[in-house]
XYZ file of C-alpha atoms in Angstrom:
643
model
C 36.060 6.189 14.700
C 35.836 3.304 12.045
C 37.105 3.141 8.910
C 37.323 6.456 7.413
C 36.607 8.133 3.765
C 40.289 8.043 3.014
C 40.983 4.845 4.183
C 37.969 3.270 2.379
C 39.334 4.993 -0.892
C 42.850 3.111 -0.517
C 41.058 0.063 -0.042
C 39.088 -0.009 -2.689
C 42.567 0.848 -4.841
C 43.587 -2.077 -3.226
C 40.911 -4.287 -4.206
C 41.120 -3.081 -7.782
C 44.290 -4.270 -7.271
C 43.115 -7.647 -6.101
C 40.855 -8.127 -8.496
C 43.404 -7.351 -11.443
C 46.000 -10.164 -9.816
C 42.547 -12.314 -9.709
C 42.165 -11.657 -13.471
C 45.670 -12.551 -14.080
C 45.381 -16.012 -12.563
C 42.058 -16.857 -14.377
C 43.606 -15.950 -17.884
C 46.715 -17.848 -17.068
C 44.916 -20.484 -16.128
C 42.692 -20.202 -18.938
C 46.247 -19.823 -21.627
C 46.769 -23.479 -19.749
C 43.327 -24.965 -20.635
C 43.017 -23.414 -23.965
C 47.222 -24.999 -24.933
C 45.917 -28.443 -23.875
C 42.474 -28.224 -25.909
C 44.926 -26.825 -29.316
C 47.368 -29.840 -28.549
C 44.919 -32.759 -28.180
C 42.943 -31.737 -31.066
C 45.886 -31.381 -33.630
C 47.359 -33.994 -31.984
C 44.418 -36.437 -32.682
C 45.046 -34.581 -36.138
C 47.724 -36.166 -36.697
C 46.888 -39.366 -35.212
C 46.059 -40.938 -38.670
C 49.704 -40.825 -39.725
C 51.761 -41.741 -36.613
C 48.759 -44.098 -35.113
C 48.087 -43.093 -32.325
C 47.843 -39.399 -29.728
C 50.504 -37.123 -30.593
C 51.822 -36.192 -27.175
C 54.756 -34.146 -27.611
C 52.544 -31.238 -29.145
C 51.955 -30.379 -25.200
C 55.801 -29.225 -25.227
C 55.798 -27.694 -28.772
C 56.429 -24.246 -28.217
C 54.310 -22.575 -30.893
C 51.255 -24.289 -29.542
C 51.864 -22.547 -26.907
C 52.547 -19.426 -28.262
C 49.399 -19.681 -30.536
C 47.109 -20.357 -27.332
C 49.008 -17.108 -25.251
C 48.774 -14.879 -27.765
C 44.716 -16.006 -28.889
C 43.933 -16.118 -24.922
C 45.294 -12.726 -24.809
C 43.570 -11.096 -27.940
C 40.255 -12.654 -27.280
C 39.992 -11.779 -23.503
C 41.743 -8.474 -23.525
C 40.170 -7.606 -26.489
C 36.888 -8.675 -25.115
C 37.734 -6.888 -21.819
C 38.930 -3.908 -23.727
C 35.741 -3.389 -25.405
C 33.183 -3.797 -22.972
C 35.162 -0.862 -20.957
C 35.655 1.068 -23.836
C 31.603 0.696 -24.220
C 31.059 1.743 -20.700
C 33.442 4.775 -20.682
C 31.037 6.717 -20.659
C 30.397 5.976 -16.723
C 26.964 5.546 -14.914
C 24.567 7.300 -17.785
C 25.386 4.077 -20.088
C 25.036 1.570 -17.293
C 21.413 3.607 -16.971
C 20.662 3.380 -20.734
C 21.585 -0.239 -21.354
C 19.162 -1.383 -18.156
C 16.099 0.690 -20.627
C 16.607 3.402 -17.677
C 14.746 6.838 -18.574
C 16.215 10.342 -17.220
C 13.781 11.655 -14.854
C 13.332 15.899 -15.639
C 14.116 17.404 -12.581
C 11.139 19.188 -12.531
C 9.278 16.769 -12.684
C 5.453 16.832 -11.754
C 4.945 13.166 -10.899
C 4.150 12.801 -7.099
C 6.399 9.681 -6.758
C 9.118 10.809 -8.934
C 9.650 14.047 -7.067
C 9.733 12.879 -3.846
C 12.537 10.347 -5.470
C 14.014 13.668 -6.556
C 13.664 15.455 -3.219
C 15.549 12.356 -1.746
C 18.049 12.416 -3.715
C 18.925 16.116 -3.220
C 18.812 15.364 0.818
C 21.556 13.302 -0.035
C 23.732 15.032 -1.807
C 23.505 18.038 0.051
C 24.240 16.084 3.616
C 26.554 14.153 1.460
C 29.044 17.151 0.561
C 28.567 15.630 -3.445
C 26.713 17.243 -6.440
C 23.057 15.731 -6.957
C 23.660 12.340 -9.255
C 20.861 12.161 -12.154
C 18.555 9.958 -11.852
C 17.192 7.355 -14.182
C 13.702 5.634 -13.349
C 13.228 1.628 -14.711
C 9.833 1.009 -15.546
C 10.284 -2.454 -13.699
C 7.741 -3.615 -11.201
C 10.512 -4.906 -9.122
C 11.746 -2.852 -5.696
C 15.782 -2.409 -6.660
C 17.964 0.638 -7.130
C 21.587 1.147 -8.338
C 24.713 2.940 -8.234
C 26.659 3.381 -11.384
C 29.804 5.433 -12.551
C 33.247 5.891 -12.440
C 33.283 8.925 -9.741
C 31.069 10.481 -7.244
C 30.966 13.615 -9.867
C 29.802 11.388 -12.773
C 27.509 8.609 -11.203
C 24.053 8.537 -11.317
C 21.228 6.146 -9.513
C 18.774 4.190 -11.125
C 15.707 3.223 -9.128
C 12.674 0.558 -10.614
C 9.548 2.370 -10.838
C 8.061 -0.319 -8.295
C 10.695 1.110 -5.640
C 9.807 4.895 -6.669
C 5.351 4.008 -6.048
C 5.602 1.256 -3.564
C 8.231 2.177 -0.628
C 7.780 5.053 1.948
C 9.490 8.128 2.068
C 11.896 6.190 5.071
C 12.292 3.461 3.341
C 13.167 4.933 -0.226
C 15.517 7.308 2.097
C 17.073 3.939 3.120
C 17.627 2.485 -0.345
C 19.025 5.793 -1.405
C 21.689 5.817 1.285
C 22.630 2.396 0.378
C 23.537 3.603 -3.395
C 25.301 6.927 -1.849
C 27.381 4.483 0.616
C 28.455 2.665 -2.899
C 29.041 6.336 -4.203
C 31.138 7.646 -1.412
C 33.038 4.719 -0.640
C 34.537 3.951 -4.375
C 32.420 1.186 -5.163
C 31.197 2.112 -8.569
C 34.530 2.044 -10.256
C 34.994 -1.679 -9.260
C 31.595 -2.496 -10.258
C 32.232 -1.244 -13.389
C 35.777 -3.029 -14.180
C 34.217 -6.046 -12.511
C 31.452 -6.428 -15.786
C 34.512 -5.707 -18.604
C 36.456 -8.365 -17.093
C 34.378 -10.631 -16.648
C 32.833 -10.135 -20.460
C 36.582 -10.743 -21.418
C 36.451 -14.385 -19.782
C 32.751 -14.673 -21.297
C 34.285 -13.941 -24.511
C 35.842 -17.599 -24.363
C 32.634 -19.710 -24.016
C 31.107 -17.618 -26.957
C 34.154 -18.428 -29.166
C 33.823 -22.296 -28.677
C 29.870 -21.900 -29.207
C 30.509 -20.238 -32.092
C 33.508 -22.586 -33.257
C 30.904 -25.387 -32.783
C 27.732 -24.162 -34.232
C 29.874 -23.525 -37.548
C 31.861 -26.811 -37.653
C 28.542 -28.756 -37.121
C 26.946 -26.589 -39.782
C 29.558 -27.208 -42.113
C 29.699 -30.935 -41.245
C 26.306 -31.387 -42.525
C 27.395 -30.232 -45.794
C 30.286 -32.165 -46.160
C 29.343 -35.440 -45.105
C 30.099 -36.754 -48.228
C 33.246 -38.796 -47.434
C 34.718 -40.496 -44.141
C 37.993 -38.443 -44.531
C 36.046 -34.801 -44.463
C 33.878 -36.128 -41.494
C 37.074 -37.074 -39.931
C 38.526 -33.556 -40.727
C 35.586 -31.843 -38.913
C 36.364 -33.811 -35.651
C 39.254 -31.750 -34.378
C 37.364 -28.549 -34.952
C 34.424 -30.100 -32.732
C 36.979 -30.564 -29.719
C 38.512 -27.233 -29.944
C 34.724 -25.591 -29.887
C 33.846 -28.053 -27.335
C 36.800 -27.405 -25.516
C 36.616 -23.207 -25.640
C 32.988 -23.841 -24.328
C 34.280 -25.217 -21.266
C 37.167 -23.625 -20.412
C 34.900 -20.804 -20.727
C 32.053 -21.891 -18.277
C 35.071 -22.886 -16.201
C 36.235 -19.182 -16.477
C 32.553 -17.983 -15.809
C 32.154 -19.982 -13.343
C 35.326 -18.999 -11.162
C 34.848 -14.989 -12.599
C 30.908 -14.993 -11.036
C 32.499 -16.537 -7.352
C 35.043 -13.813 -7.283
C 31.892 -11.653 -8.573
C 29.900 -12.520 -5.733
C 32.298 -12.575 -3.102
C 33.258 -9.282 -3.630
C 29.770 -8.307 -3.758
C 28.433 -9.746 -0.658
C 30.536 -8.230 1.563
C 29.998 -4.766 -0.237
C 26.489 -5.220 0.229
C 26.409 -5.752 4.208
C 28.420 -2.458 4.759
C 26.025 -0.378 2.088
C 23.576 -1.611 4.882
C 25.182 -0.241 7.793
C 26.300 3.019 6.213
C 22.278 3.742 5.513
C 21.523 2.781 8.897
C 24.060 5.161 10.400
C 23.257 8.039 7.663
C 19.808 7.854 7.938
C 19.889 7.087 11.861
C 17.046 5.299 10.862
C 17.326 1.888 10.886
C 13.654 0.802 9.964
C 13.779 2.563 6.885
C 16.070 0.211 4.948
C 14.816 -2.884 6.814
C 11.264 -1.920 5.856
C 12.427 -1.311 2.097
C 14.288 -5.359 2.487
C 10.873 -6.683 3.941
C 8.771 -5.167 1.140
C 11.250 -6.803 -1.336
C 10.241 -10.337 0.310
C 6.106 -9.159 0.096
C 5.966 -7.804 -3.406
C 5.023 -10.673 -6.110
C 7.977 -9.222 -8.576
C 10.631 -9.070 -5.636
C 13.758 -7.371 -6.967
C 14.027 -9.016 -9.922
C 14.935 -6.918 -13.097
C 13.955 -8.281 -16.506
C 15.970 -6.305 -18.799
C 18.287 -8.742 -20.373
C 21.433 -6.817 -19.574
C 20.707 -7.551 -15.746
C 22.768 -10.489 -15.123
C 26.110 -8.731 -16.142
C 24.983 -5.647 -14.089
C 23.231 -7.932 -10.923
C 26.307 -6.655 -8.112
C 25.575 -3.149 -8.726
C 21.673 -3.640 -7.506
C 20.600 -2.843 -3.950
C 18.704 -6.091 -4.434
C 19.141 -9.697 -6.122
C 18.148 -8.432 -9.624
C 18.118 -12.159 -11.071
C 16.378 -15.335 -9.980
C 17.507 -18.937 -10.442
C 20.932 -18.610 -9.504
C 22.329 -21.042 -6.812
C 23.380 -19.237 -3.247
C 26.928 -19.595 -4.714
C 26.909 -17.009 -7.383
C 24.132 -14.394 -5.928
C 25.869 -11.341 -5.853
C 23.784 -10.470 -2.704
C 23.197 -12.021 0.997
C 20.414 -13.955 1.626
C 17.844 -11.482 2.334
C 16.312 -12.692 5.594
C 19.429 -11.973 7.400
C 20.392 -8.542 6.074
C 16.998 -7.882 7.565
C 18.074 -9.378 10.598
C 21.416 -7.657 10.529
C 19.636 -4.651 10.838
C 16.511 -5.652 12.498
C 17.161 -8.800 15.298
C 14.057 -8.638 16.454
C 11.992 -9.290 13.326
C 9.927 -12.255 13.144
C 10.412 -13.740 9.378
C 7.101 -12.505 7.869
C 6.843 -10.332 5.002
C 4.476 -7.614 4.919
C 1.775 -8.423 1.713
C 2.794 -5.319 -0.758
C 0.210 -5.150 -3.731
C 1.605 -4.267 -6.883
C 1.698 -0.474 -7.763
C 0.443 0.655 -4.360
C 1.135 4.005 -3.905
C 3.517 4.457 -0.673
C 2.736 5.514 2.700
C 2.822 9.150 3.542
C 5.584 10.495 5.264
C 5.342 11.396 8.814
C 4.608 14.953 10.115
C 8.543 15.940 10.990
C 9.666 13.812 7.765
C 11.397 17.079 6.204
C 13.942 16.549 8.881
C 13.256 12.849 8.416
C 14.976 11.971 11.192
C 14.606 11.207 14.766
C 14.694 13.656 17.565
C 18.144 13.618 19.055
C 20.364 13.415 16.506
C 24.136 13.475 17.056
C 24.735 17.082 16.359
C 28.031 19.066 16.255
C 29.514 21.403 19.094
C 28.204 24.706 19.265
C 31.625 25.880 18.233
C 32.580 26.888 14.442
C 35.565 25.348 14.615
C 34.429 22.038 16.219
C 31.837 22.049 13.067
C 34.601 22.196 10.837
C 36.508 19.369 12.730
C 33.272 17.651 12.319
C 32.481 18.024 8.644
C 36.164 16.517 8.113
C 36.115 13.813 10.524
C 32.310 12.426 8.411
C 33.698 12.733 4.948
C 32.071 10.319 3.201
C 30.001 9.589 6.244
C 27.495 12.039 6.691
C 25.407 11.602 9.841
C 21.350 11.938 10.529
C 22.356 15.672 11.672
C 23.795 16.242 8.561
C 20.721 14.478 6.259
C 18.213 16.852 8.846
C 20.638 20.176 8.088
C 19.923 19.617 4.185
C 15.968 18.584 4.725
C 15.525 21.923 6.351
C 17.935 23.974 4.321
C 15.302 22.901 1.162
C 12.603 23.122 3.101
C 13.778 27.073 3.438
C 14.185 27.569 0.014
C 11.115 29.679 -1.463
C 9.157 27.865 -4.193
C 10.479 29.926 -7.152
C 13.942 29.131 -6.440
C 13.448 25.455 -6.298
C 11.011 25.508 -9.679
C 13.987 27.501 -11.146
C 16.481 25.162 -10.140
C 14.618 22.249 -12.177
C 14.224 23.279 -15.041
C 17.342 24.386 -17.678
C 16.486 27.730 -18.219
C 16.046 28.703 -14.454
C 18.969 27.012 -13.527
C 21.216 29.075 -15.703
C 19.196 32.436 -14.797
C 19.926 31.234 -11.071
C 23.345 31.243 -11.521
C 23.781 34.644 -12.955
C 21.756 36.091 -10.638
C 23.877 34.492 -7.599
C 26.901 36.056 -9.930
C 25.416 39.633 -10.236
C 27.387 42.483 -8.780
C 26.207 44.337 -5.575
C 27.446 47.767 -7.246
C 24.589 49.099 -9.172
C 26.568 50.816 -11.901
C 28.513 47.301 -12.636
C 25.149 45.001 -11.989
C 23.825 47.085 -14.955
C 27.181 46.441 -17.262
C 26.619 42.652 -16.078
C 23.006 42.281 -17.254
C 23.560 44.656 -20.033
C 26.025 41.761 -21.357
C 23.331 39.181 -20.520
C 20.599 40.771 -22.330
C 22.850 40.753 -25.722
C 24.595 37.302 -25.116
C 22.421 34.944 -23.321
C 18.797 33.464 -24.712
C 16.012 35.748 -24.565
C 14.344 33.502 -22.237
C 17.093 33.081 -19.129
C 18.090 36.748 -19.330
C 13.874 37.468 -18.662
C 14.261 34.797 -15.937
C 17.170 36.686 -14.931
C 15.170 39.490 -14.278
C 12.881 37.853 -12.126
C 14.749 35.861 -10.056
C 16.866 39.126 -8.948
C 13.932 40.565 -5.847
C 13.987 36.231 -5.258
C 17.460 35.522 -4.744
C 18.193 38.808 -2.974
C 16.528 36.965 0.161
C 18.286 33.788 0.025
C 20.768 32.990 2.805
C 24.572 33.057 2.546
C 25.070 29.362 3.726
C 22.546 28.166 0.836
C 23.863 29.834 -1.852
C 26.590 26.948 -3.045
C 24.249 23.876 -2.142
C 21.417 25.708 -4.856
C 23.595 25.979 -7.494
C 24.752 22.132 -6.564
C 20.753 21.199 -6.635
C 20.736 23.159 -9.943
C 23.669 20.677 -11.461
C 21.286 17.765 -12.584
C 19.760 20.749 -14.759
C 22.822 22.316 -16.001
C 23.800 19.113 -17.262
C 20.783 18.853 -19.655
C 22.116 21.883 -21.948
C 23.682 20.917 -25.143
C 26.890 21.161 -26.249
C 26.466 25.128 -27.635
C 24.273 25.754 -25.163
C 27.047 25.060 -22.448
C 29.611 26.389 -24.158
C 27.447 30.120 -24.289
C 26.209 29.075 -20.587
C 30.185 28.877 -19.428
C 31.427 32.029 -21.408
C 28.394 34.489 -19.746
C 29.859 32.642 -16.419
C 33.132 34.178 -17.043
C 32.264 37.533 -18.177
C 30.129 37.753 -14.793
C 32.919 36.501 -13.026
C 35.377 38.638 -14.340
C 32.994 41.653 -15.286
C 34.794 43.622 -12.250
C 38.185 42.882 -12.630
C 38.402 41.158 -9.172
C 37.082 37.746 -9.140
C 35.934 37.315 -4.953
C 35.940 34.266 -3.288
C 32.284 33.526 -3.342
C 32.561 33.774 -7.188
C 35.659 31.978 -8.031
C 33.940 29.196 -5.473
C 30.841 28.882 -7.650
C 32.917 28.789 -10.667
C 35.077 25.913 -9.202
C 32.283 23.880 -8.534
C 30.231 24.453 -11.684
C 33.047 23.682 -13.953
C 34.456 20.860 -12.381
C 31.043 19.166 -12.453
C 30.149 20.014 -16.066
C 33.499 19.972 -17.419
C 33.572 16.255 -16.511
C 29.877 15.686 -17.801
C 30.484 17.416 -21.198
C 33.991 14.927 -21.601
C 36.439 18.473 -21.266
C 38.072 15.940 -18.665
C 38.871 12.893 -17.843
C 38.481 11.251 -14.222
C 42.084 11.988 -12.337
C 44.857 9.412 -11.621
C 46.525 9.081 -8.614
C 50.344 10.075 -9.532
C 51.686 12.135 -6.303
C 51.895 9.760 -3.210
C 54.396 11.945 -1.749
C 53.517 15.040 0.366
C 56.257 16.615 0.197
C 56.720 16.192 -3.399
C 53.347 18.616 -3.249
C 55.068 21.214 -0.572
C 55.052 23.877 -3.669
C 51.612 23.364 -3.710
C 50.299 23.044 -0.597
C 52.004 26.375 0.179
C 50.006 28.252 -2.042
C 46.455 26.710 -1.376
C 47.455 27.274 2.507
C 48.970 30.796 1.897
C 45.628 31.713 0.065
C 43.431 30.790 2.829
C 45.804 32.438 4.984
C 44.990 35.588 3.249
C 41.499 35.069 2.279
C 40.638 34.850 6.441
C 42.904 37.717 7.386
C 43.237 41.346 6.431
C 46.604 41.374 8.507
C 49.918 39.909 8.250
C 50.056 38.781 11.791
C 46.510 37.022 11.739
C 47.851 35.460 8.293
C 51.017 34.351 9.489
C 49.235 32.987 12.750
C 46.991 31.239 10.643
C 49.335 29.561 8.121
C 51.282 28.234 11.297
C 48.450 26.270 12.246
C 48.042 25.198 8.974
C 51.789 24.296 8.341
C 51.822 22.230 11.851
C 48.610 20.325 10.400
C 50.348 19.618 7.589
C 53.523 18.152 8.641
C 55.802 20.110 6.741
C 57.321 22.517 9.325
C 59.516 23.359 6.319
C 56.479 25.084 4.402
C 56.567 29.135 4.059
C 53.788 31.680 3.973
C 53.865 33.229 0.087
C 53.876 37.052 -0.371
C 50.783 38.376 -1.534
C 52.307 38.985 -4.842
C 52.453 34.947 -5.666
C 49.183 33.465 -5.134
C 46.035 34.317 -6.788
C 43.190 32.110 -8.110
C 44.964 31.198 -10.846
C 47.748 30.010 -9.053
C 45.428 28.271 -6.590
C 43.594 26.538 -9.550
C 46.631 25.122 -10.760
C 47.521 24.000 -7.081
C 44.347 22.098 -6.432
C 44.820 20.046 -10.328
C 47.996 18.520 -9.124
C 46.132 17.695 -5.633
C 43.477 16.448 -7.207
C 46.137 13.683 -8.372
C 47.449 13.321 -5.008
C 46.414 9.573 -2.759
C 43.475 9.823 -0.512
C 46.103 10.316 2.511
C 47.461 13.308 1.327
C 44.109 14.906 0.832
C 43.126 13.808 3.848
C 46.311 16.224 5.619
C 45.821 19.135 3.014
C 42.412 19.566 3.893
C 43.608 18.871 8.169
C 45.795 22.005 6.720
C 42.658 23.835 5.250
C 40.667 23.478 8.365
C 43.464 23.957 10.560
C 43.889 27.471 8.696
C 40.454 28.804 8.490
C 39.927 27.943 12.070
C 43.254 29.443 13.499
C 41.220 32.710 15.115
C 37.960 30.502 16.650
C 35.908 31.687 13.592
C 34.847 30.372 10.612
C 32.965 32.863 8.001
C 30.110 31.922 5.618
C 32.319 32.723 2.482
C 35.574 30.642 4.358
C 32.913 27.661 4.471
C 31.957 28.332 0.950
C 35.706 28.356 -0.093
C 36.383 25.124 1.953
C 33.583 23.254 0.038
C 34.832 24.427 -3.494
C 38.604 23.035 -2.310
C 37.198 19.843 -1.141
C 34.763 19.593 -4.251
C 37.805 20.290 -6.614
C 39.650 17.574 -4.810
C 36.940 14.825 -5.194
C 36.422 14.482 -1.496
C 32.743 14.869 -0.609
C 32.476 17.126 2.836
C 29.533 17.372 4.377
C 28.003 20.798 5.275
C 29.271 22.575 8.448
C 26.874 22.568 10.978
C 26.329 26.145 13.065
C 28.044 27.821 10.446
């Protein structure tokens, strides 16, 4: 198999890595530059009184301290900021390129079919449905922003949303989820602060020059105070340099990076999508609309690597963040001739073909038959879900009834969906549960409540966890109070029996870690454990729970936890009593994880699998309680099929 998931996520901490030793260079190089501009200007300074170039300022040491320290408060300051200003992940990225939050309930034609898309995605994807924000630019072009899968969202021009196909929009949204499952975003993101740090340079010396010319002007009254200004018009002229020298080398290492990024986005939507004339068509429609993929919003250029397409024009080959786009075509398409299909602005798209809820061709890699070979599956395409996986998810919302999905869309419904999912089977605590409801939650939702119970009672156990992921986008639309009531109603339902089940503590897991992260409660993890047995303690107790959760016996348990251990690596590892794990304990367990390197996720979940698999079957609430583990540890698993 190529690359996988885990791998991809230590290389893209390695090119973070690369990029930082990148930065280093250019500001050393630019402490260099900026010590021989200070020099020859105050040593031309001082030329009037020894005659001629004062060259030994080069070696005077507070020169050189003035131009490391300046270089470093200027650029790291500048770098510092434009982070800071982006902290807030993908939704600013959205905001500053004029994007507009699409409702998830949407009514617009084009928009929800953008919506639909999106929640194929996801679903196939193993990931929580990303907002998305819709450009009113003319322009085919879509975009991936964010610091984490859990926080990104995608941004798609309105000329991509009314102009492509329901293929070819499936394409271009592949492309962004490749960017999202493969730790692209973060890198895009660091790329623009530290870049704006080295930009910060150039608009120093502009600014340095602008004033001393301004002030020459007014002080032109004597050869000695033109003569004064002179020094001050080399250092601006000199900052302006360095810093177009700075921009310049910053936008290669820019693009470079970029490119390459760009080619494999490509490839991942081909083999998602097993469709391979979806993306190509979207590429040749970029080359026959008038407006191309250009994006006019003036924070663009800064933002141009994160865009499926080249979002600015009149850049040389050099610095385009993208490949030429006749030969991604051809990457993907050899046979296609070099003409460009004439696309009239705002034409609506072509309608989707007859079997395009599976959206996928007939024949589809699927997984074995087995349970266990579907788990084995789902682990082996993290990050990489296939076209069975994209046609599991098209069906799975094509089954849901049209009352769930309305009330999945809109706030209100999506909170009334999840405490219905959370009421009680026994009658005499359901009635305790919505008892609490009907004093605690908003008039509305507990009457939606009510309605959705006859609903929901017919909905399937396998699609119980992927509607409360559809209902996310939603959830994350309450305000502040309203989230805070919305989370403590959770946890009275939860805990309204006195014995949280798996099923609930699963839906918990995954609702809080999404909207924990979205409301700022936390902060995207660090890696800090890079040693597995360092996490032994740990491991042992998310192991021993599954162990338990699979197996009413001891021997079945300990049978299981074997597996697991011999998975794992660590034949040192011991089953815990009963009396030592709970949910608590397995919610602190899965926070350090969470911390862990890719690798180490990677075996834990080998572990998890290994575990739940041990007796040849795999039940609907084991699969439910694998996704919340792999949710809660950032790695997006794709549904398992035949389960």
């Amino acid at each position: 198999m190529a690359t996988d998931f885990f791998e991809r996520q230590d290389a893209a901490r390695r090119n973070t890595t690369r990029l930082v030793v990148l930065f280093v260079l250019a500001v050393l190089a630019i402490m260099v530059s900026i010590h021989a501009v200070l020099a020859f200007a105050l040593g031309y300074l001082g030329s009037g009184e020894t005659g001629g170039m004062d060259v030994s300022l080069l070696r005077d040491p507070g020169i050189f301290v003035l131009a490391f320290v300046g270089t470093l408060v200027v650029v790291g300051g500048g770098s510092l900021f434009k982070v800071a200003q982006l902290s807030g992940g993908g939704r600013v990225v959205a905001e500053q390129l004029d994007g507009r939050l699409l409702s998830p309930d949407t009514a617009d034609p084009a928009e929800r079919q953008l919506m639909n898309v999106v929640e194929e995605m996801a679903i196939a994807g193993g990931t929580t449905a990303p907002p998305v924000y819709l450009m009113e630019e003319e322009g085919i072009n879509a975009f991936a922003a964010g610091f984490s899968p859990g926080e990104a969202v995608i941004g798609v021009t309105r000329g991509a949303a009314r102009q492509l196909s329901r293929d070819e929009l499936q394409g271009v949204i592949a492309h962004e989820f490749s960017h999202i499952l493969n730790g692209d975003m973060r890198l895009n993101i660091r790329l623009i602060g530290l870049l704006h740090g080295i930009l910060i340079i150039g608009m120093l010396g502009y600014f340095v020059l602008r004033m001393t010319a301004f002030s020459g002007h007014r002080v032109r009254r004597s050869r000695d105070q033109g003569n004064a200004m002179l020094p001050l018009l080399a250092i601006g002229a000199g900052l302006m340099v360095v810093g177009f020298f700075g921009t310049f080398f910053g936008n290669l290492i820019k693009a470079a990076v970029s490119r390459q990024r760009e080619y494999l986005a490509d490839a991942a939507a081909v083999q998602f999508t097993r469709q391979p004339e979806g993306i190509a068509g979207a590429l040749k429609k970029i080359g026959g609309v008038a407006a191309g993929s250009t994006i006019q919003n003036p924070n663009a250029p800064e933002a141009s690597h994160m865009f499926f397409g080249r979002a600015t024009s009149g850049l040389s080959a050099m610095f385009s963040t993208h490949p030429p786009l006749g030969e991604r075509i051809r990457r993907i398409d050899p046979s296609w001739d070099g003409t460009f299909p004439e696309v009239a602005a705002g034409a609506p798209p072509a309608k989707a073909r007859p079997d395009a809820a599976a959206g996928f061709a007939p024949g589809a890699s699927t997984a074995s038959g087995r349970e266990t070979s579907a788990a084995m599956y789902a682990l082996d395409h993290v990050g990489q879900p296939t076209g069975a996986h994209i046609q599991y998810a098209a069906r799975l919302l094509e089954s849901l009834s049209d009352r769930i999905r309305v009330a999945a869309h809109e706030p209100y419904g999506a909170r009334a969906l999840v405490y219905t999912l959370l009421l009680d089977r026994d009658a005499a605590l359901r009635q305790k549960q919505l008892q609490h409801l009907e004093r605690a939650a908003d008039p509305g939702v507990f009457e939606e409540t009510l309605r959705l119970v006859p609903v929901v009672a017919q909905l399937e156990i396998k699609a119980r966890l992927p509607v409360v992921e559809i209902a996310l986008p939603a959830l994350r639309l309450l305000t502040t109070e309203q989230y805070r009531l919305f989370k403590q109603n959770v946890a009275l339902l939860v805990e309204a029996d006195a014995d949280i089940d798996l099923f609930e503590w699963s839906l918990q897991r995954i609702l809080l870690h999404d909207l924990e992260a979205h409301h700022g409660s936390v902060k995207p993890p660090r890696v800090r454990h890079r040693s597995l047995g360092r996490l032994q303690p740990q491991c042992e107790v998310l192991l021993s729970m599954l162990a338990y959760a699979g197996h009413r016996d001891a021997q079945g348990a300990s049978t299981a936890f074997d597996a697991a251990r011999q998975a794992l690596g660590l034949p040192q590892a011991r089953l815990r009593g009963t009396g030592e794990v709970d949910l608590s304990a397995l919610d602190a367990a899965l926070s350090d994880l969470e911390e862990a390197a890719p690798q180490i996720k990677r075996r834990a979940l080998e572990a998890a699998v290994a575990c739940i698999a041990a007796d040849r079957e795999i039940m609907a609430t084991e699969a439910e309680l694998l996704r919340a583990i792999s949710a809660s540890l950032g790695v997006p698993m794709p549904p398992l099929l035949g389960v």
